[in-house]
Short mmCIF file of C-alpha atoms in Angstrom, two decimals:
data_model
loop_
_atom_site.label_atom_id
_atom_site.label_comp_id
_atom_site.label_asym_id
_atom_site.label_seq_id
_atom_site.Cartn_x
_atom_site.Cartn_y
_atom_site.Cartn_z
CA UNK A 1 0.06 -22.18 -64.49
CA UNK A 2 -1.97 -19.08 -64.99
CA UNK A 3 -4.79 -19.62 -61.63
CA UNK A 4 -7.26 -16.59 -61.57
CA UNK A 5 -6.58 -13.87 -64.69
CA UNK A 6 -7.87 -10.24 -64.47
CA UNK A 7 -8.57 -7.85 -66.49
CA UNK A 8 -7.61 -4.90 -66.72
CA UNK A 9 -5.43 -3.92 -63.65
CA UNK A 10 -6.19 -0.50 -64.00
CA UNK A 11 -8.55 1.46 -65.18
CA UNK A 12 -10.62 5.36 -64.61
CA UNK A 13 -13.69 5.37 -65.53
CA UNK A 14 -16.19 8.86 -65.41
CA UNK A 15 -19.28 9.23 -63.21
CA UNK A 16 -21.86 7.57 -65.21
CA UNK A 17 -19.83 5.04 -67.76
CA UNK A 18 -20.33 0.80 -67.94
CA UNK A 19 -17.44 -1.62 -68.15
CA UNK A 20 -17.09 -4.94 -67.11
CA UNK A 21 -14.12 -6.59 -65.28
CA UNK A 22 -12.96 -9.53 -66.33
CA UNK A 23 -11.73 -13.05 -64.24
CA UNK A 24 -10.81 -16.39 -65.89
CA UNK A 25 -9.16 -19.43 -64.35
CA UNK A 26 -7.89 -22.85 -65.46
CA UNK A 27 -8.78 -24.56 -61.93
CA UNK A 28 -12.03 -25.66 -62.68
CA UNK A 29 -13.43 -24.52 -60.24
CA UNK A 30 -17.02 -24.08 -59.63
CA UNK A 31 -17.22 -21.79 -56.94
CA UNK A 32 -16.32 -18.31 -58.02
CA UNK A 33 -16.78 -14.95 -56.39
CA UNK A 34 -15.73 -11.12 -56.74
CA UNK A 35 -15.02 -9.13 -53.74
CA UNK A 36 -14.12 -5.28 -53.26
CA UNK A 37 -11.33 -4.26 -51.15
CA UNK A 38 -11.90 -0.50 -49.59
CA UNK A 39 -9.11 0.51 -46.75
CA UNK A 40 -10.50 -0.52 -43.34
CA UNK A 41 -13.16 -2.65 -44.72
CA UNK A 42 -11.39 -5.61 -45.63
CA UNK A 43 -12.85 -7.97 -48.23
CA UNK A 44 -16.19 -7.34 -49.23
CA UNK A 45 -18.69 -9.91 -51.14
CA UNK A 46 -20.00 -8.61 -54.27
CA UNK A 47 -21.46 -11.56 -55.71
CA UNK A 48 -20.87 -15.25 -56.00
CA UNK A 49 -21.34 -18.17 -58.28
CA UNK A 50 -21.41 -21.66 -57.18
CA UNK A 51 -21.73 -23.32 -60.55
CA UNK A 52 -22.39 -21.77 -64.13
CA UNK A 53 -25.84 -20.60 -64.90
CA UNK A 54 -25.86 -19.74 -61.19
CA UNK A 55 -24.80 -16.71 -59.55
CA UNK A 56 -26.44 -14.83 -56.08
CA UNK A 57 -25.66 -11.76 -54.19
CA UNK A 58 -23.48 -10.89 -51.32
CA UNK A 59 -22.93 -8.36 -48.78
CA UNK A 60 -22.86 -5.09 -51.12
CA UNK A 61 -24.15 -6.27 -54.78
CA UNK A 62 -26.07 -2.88 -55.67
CA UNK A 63 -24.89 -1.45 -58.89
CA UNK A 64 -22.98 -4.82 -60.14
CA UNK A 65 -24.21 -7.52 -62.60
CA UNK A 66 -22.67 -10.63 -62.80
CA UNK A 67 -22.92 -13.86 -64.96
CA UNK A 68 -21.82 -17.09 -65.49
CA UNK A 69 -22.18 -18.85 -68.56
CA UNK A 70 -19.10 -21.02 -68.81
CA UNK A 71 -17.23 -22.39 -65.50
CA UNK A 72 -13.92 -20.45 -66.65
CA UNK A 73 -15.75 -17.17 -67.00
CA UNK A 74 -17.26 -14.83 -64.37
CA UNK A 75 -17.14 -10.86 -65.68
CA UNK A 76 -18.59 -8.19 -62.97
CA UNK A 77 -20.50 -5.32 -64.88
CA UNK A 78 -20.70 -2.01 -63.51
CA UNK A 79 -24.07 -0.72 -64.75
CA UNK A 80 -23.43 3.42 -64.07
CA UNK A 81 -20.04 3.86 -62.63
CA UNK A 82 -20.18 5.99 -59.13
CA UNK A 83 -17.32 7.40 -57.28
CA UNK A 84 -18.67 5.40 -54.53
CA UNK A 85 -17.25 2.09 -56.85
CA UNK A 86 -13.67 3.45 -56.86
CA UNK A 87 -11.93 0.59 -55.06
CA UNK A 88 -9.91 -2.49 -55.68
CA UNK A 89 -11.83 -5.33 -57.15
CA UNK A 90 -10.78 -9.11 -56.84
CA UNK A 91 -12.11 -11.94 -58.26
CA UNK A 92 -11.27 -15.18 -56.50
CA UNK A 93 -12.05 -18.94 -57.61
CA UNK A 94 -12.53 -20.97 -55.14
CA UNK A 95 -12.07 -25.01 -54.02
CA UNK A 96 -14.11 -26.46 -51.91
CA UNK A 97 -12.96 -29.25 -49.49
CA UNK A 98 -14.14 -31.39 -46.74
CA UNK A 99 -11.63 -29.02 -44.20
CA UNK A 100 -12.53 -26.16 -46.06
CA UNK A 101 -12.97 -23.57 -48.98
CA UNK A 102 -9.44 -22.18 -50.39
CA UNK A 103 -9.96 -19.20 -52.22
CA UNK A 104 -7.15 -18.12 -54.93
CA UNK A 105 -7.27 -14.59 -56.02
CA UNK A 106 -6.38 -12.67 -59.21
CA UNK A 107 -4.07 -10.14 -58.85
CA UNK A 108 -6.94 -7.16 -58.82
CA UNK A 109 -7.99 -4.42 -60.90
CA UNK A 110 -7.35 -0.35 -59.44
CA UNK A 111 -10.55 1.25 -60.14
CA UNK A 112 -11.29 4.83 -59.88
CA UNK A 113 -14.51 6.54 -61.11
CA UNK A 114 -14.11 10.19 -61.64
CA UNK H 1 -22.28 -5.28 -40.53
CA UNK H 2 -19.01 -6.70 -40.22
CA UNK H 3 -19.64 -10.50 -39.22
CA UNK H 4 -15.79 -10.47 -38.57
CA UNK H 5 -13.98 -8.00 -36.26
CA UNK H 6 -10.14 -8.12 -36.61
CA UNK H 7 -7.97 -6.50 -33.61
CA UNK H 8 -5.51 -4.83 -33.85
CA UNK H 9 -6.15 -3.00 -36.96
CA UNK H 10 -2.56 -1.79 -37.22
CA UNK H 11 0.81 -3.32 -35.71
CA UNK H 12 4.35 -2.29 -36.08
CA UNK H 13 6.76 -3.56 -34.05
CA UNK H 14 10.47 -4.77 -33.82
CA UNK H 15 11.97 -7.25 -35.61
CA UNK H 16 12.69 -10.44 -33.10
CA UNK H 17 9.83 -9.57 -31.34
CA UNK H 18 6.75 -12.06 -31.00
CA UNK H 19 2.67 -10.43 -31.53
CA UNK H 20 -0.60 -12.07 -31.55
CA UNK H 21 -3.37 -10.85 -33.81
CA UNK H 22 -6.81 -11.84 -33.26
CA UNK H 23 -10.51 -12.70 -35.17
CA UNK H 24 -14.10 -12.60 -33.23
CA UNK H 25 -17.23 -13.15 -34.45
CA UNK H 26 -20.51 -13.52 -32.66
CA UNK H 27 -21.18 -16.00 -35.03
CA UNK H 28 -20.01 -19.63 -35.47
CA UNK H 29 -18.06 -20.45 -38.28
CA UNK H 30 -17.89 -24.17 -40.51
CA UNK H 31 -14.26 -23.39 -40.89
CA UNK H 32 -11.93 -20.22 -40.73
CA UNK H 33 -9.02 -19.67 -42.68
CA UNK H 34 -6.38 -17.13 -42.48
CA UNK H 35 -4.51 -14.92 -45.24
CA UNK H 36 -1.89 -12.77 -45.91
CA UNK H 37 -2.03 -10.03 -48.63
CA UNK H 38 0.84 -8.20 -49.93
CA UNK H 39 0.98 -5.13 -51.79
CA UNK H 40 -0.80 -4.99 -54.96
CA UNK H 41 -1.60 -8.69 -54.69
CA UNK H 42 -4.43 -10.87 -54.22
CA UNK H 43 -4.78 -12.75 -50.63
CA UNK H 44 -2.64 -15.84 -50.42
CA UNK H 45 -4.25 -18.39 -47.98
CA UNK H 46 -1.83 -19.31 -44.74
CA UNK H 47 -4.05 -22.29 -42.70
CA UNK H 48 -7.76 -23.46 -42.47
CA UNK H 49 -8.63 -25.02 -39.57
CA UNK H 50 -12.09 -26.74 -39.15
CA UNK H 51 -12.39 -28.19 -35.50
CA UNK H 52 -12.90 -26.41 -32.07
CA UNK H 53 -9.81 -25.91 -29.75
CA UNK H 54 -7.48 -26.70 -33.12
CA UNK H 55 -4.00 -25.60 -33.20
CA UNK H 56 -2.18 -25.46 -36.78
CA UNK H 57 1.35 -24.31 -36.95
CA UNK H 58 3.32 -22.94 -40.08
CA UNK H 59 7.09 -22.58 -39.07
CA UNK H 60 7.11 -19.27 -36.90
CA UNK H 61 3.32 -18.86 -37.04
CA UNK H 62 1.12 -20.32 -34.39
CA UNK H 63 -2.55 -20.71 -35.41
CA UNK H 64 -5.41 -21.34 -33.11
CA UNK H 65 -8.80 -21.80 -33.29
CA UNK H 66 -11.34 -21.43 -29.97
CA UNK H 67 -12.81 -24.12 -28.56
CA UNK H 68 -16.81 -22.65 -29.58
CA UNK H 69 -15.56 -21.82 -33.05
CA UNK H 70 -16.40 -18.29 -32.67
CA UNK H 71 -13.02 -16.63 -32.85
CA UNK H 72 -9.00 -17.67 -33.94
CA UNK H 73 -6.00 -16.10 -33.48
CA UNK H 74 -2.53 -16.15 -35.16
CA UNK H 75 0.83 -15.68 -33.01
CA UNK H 76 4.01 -15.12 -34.97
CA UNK H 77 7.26 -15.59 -32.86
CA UNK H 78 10.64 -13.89 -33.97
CA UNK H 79 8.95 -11.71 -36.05
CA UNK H 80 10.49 -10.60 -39.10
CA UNK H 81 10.57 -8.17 -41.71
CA UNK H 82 9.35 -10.52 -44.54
CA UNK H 83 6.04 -11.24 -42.56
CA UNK H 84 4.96 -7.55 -43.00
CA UNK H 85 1.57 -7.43 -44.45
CA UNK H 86 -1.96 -7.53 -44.49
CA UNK H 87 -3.94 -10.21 -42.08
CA UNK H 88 -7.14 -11.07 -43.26
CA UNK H 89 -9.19 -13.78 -41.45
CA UNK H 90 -12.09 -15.48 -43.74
CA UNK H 91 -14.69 -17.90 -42.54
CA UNK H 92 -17.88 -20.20 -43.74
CA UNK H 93 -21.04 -18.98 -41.96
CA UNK H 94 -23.75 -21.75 -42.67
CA UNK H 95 -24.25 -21.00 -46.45
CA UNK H 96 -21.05 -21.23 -49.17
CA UNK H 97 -20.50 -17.27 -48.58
CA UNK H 98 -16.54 -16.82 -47.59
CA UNK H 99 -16.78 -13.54 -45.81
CA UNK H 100 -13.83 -11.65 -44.57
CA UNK H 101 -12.28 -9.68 -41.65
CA UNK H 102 -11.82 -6.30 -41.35
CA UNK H 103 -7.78 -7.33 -41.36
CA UNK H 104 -4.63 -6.37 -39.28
CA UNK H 105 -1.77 -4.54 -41.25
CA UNK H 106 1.28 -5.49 -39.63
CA UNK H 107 4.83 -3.72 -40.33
CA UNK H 108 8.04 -5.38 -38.72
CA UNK H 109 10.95 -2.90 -38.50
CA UNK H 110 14.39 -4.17 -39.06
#
Protein backbone atom coordinates (compact mmCIF):
# COMPACT_ATOMS: atom_id res chain seq x y z
CA UNK A 1 0.00 0.00 0.00
CA UNK A 2 2.29 2.63 -1.36
CA UNK A 3 -0.07 6.17 -0.19
CA UNK A 4 1.85 9.39 -1.34
CA UNK A 5 5.41 8.51 -3.35
CA UNK A 6 8.21 11.15 -3.67
CA UNK A 7 10.72 11.73 -5.58
CA UNK A 8 13.76 12.15 -5.05
CA UNK A 9 14.46 12.38 -1.22
CA UNK A 10 17.41 14.26 -1.72
CA UNK A 11 18.75 16.33 -3.90
CA UNK A 12 21.43 19.85 -4.34
CA UNK A 13 20.73 21.76 -6.82
CA UNK A 14 23.03 25.21 -7.89
CA UNK A 15 21.74 28.80 -7.78
CA UNK A 16 19.98 29.08 -10.98
CA UNK A 17 19.09 25.22 -12.12
CA UNK A 18 15.15 23.70 -12.81
CA UNK A 19 13.96 20.36 -11.52
CA UNK A 20 10.78 19.18 -10.68
CA UNK A 21 9.72 17.09 -7.61
CA UNK A 22 7.75 14.44 -8.00
CA UNK A 23 4.37 13.02 -5.82
CA UNK A 24 2.12 10.09 -6.88
CA UNK A 25 -0.53 8.28 -4.87
CA UNK A 26 -2.88 5.31 -5.30
CA UNK A 27 -5.73 6.97 -2.99
CA UNK A 28 -7.55 8.61 -5.50
CA UNK A 29 -7.68 11.35 -4.20
CA UNK A 30 -8.61 14.57 -5.67
CA UNK A 31 -7.38 17.01 -3.41
CA UNK A 32 -3.64 17.29 -3.58
CA UNK A 33 -1.23 19.86 -2.28
CA UNK A 34 2.66 20.53 -1.74
CA UNK A 35 3.82 22.29 1.26
CA UNK A 36 7.45 23.48 2.41
CA UNK A 37 8.66 22.81 5.78
CA UNK A 38 11.43 25.60 6.99
CA UNK A 39 12.42 25.28 10.96
CA UNK A 40 10.06 27.55 12.94
CA UNK A 41 7.68 28.01 10.17
CA UNK A 42 5.84 24.95 10.22
CA UNK A 43 3.99 23.79 7.10
CA UNK A 44 3.76 26.13 4.44
CA UNK A 45 1.19 26.02 1.30
CA UNK A 46 2.84 26.06 -1.93
CA UNK A 47 0.12 25.21 -4.12
CA UNK A 48 -2.93 23.04 -4.26
CA UNK A 49 -5.05 21.05 -6.60
CA UNK A 50 -8.54 20.15 -5.95
CA UNK A 51 -9.18 18.05 -9.02
CA UNK A 52 -6.96 17.48 -12.25
CA UNK A 53 -6.80 20.25 -14.74
CA UNK A 54 -7.09 22.42 -11.63
CA UNK A 55 -4.49 23.70 -9.49
CA UNK A 56 -4.32 27.43 -7.43
CA UNK A 57 -1.85 29.07 -5.24
CA UNK A 58 -1.18 29.17 -1.58
CA UNK A 59 0.55 31.05 0.98
CA UNK A 60 4.20 31.27 -0.70
CA UNK A 61 3.76 29.98 -4.53
CA UNK A 62 6.46 32.46 -6.12
CA UNK A 63 9.05 30.60 -8.03
CA UNK A 64 6.99 27.10 -8.21
CA UNK A 65 4.87 25.70 -11.10
CA UNK A 66 2.62 23.10 -10.60
CA UNK A 67 0.24 20.86 -12.73
CA UNK A 68 -2.16 18.39 -12.75
CA UNK A 69 -2.99 16.43 -15.60
CA UNK A 70 -3.88 13.03 -14.22
CA UNK A 71 -5.47 12.62 -10.53
CA UNK A 72 -2.32 10.36 -9.50
CA UNK A 73 0.15 12.98 -10.61
CA UNK A 74 1.02 16.41 -9.13
CA UNK A 75 5.02 17.38 -9.90
CA UNK A 76 6.17 20.95 -8.30
CA UNK A 77 8.70 22.71 -10.77
CA UNK A 78 11.23 24.93 -9.54
CA UNK A 79 11.66 27.46 -12.36
CA UNK A 80 15.40 29.06 -11.19
CA UNK A 81 16.48 27.36 -8.07
CA UNK A 82 17.36 30.07 -5.12
CA UNK A 83 19.01 29.39 -1.90
CA UNK A 84 15.99 30.90 -0.51
CA UNK A 85 14.12 27.28 -1.84
CA UNK A 86 16.50 25.11 0.24
CA UNK A 87 13.97 23.44 2.51
CA UNK A 88 12.02 20.28 2.95
CA UNK A 89 9.26 19.82 0.47
CA UNK A 90 6.10 17.56 1.08
CA UNK A 91 3.53 16.68 -1.02
CA UNK A 92 0.37 15.50 0.70
CA UNK A 93 -2.95 13.96 -0.89
CA UNK A 94 -5.65 14.66 0.75
CA UNK A 95 -9.47 13.12 1.68
CA UNK A 96 -12.04 15.08 2.19
CA UNK A 97 -14.87 14.18 4.65
CA UNK A 98 -17.98 15.50 6.13
CA UNK A 99 -15.76 15.83 9.78
CA UNK A 100 -12.94 16.83 7.92
CA UNK A 101 -9.91 16.86 5.43
CA UNK A 102 -7.11 14.08 6.33
CA UNK A 103 -4.06 14.86 4.71
CA UNK A 104 -1.41 11.87 4.12
CA UNK A 105 2.05 12.93 3.37
CA UNK A 106 4.99 11.54 1.36
CA UNK A 107 7.91 11.02 3.10
CA UNK A 108 9.67 14.50 1.72
CA UNK A 109 12.39 15.47 -0.42
CA UNK A 110 15.86 17.42 1.41
CA UNK A 111 16.47 20.21 -0.87
CA UNK A 112 19.39 22.43 -0.84
CA UNK A 113 20.25 25.02 -3.55
CA UNK A 114 23.81 26.01 -3.53
CA UNK B 1 1.16 35.88 8.36
CA UNK B 2 0.84 32.92 10.35
CA UNK B 3 -3.08 32.27 10.59
CA UNK B 4 -1.99 29.66 13.28
CA UNK B 5 0.16 30.44 16.36
CA UNK B 6 1.38 27.30 18.22
CA UNK B 7 2.68 27.78 22.01
CA UNK B 8 5.05 26.50 23.29
CA UNK B 9 7.40 26.26 20.48
CA UNK B 10 9.71 23.92 22.35
CA UNK B 11 8.99 21.43 25.39
CA UNK B 12 11.17 18.98 27.13
CA UNK B 13 10.21 17.58 30.07
CA UNK B 14 10.24 14.34 32.27
CA UNK B 15 9.01 11.27 31.47
CA UNK B 16 5.64 10.58 33.74
CA UNK B 17 5.00 13.98 33.65
CA UNK B 18 1.66 15.43 32.05
CA UNK B 19 1.97 18.99 29.43
CA UNK B 20 -0.55 20.78 27.48
CA UNK B 21 0.29 22.32 24.15
CA UNK B 22 -1.86 24.80 22.61
CA UNK B 23 -3.28 26.32 18.91
CA UNK B 24 -4.90 30.04 18.50
CA UNK B 25 -6.05 31.61 15.71
CA UNK B 26 -7.95 34.82 15.33
CA UNK B 27 -9.73 33.12 12.84
CA UNK B 28 -12.50 30.47 12.90
CA UNK B 29 -11.81 27.27 11.62
CA UNK B 30 -14.47 24.47 9.63
CA UNK B 31 -12.49 21.84 11.40
CA UNK B 32 -8.93 21.50 13.04
CA UNK B 33 -6.92 18.57 13.09
CA UNK B 34 -3.84 17.73 14.90
CA UNK B 35 -0.45 15.91 13.80
CA UNK B 36 2.52 14.50 14.86
CA UNK B 37 5.73 14.47 12.70
CA UNK B 38 8.68 12.43 13.34
CA UNK B 39 12.03 12.73 12.09
CA UNK B 40 12.50 12.61 8.48
CA UNK B 41 8.82 11.77 8.02
CA UNK B 42 5.81 13.22 6.68
CA UNK B 43 2.97 14.44 9.33
CA UNK B 44 0.81 11.57 10.51
CA UNK B 45 -2.72 12.91 11.47
CA UNK B 46 -3.69 12.23 15.44
CA UNK B 47 -7.69 13.64 15.69
CA UNK B 48 -10.00 16.09 13.73
CA UNK B 49 -12.52 17.50 15.55
CA UNK B 50 -15.31 19.60 13.84
CA UNK B 51 -17.77 20.98 16.60
CA UNK B 52 -17.31 23.79 19.26
CA UNK B 53 -16.53 22.77 22.94
CA UNK B 54 -15.52 19.02 21.41
CA UNK B 55 -13.38 16.79 23.36
CA UNK B 56 -11.64 13.73 21.43
CA UNK B 57 -9.42 11.44 23.34
CA UNK B 58 -6.65 9.01 21.95
CA UNK B 59 -5.40 6.77 24.91
CA UNK B 60 -3.04 9.22 26.93
CA UNK B 61 -3.84 12.22 24.71
CA UNK B 62 -6.63 14.57 25.58
CA UNK B 63 -7.88 16.71 22.65
CA UNK B 64 -10.02 19.73 22.91
CA UNK B 65 -11.47 22.04 20.83
CA UNK B 66 -12.91 25.74 22.18
CA UNK B 67 -16.22 26.40 22.35
CA UNK B 68 -15.89 29.59 19.37
CA UNK B 69 -13.75 27.31 17.25
CA UNK B 70 -10.94 29.64 17.32
CA UNK B 71 -8.30 27.68 19.16
CA UNK B 72 -7.63 23.64 20.45
CA UNK B 73 -5.37 22.24 22.61
CA UNK B 74 -3.82 18.75 23.16
CA UNK B 75 -2.94 17.43 26.85
CA UNK B 76 -0.84 14.30 27.05
CA UNK B 77 -0.82 12.64 30.58
CA UNK B 78 2.12 10.25 31.66
CA UNK B 79 4.13 11.46 29.14
CA UNK B 80 6.51 9.28 27.55
CA UNK B 81 9.48 8.99 25.60
CA UNK B 82 7.78 7.54 22.42
CA UNK B 83 5.49 10.73 22.16
CA UNK B 84 8.60 12.92 21.42
CA UNK B 85 8.03 14.85 18.34
CA UNK B 86 6.82 17.48 16.32
CA UNK B 87 3.07 19.02 17.04
CA UNK B 88 1.60 20.52 14.21
CA UNK B 89 -2.02 21.81 14.38
CA UNK B 90 -3.83 22.19 10.77
CA UNK B 91 -7.19 23.72 10.15
CA UNK B 92 -9.95 24.59 7.22
CA UNK B 93 -10.38 28.39 7.00
CA UNK B 94 -13.55 28.93 4.72
CA UNK B 95 -11.95 27.80 1.37
CA UNK B 96 -10.35 23.94 0.90
CA UNK B 97 -6.77 25.50 1.94
CA UNK B 98 -5.36 23.14 5.01
CA UNK B 99 -2.99 25.59 6.55
CA UNK B 100 -0.70 24.75 9.35
CA UNK B 101 0.73 25.82 12.75
CA UNK B 102 3.85 27.06 13.47
CA UNK B 103 4.22 23.53 15.66
CA UNK B 104 5.51 22.54 19.20
CA UNK B 105 8.65 20.19 19.29
CA UNK B 106 8.31 18.24 22.28
CA UNK B 107 11.25 15.94 23.80
CA UNK B 108 10.32 13.57 26.82
CA UNK B 109 13.43 12.51 28.79
CA UNK B 110 13.56 9.07 30.17
Amino acid sequence: NAGVTQTPKFQVLKTGQSMTLQCAQDMNHEYMSWYRQDPGMGLRLIHYSVGAGITDQGEVPNGYNVSRSTTEDFPLRLLSAAPSQTSVYFCASMKTAPIGTEAFFGQGTRLTVV
Amino acid sequence: TQLLEQSPQFLSIQEGENLTVYCNSSSVFSSLQWYRQEPGEGPVLLVTVVTGGEVKKLKRLTFQFGDARKDSSLHITAAQPGDTGLYLCAGIFGNEKLTFGTGTRLTIIP
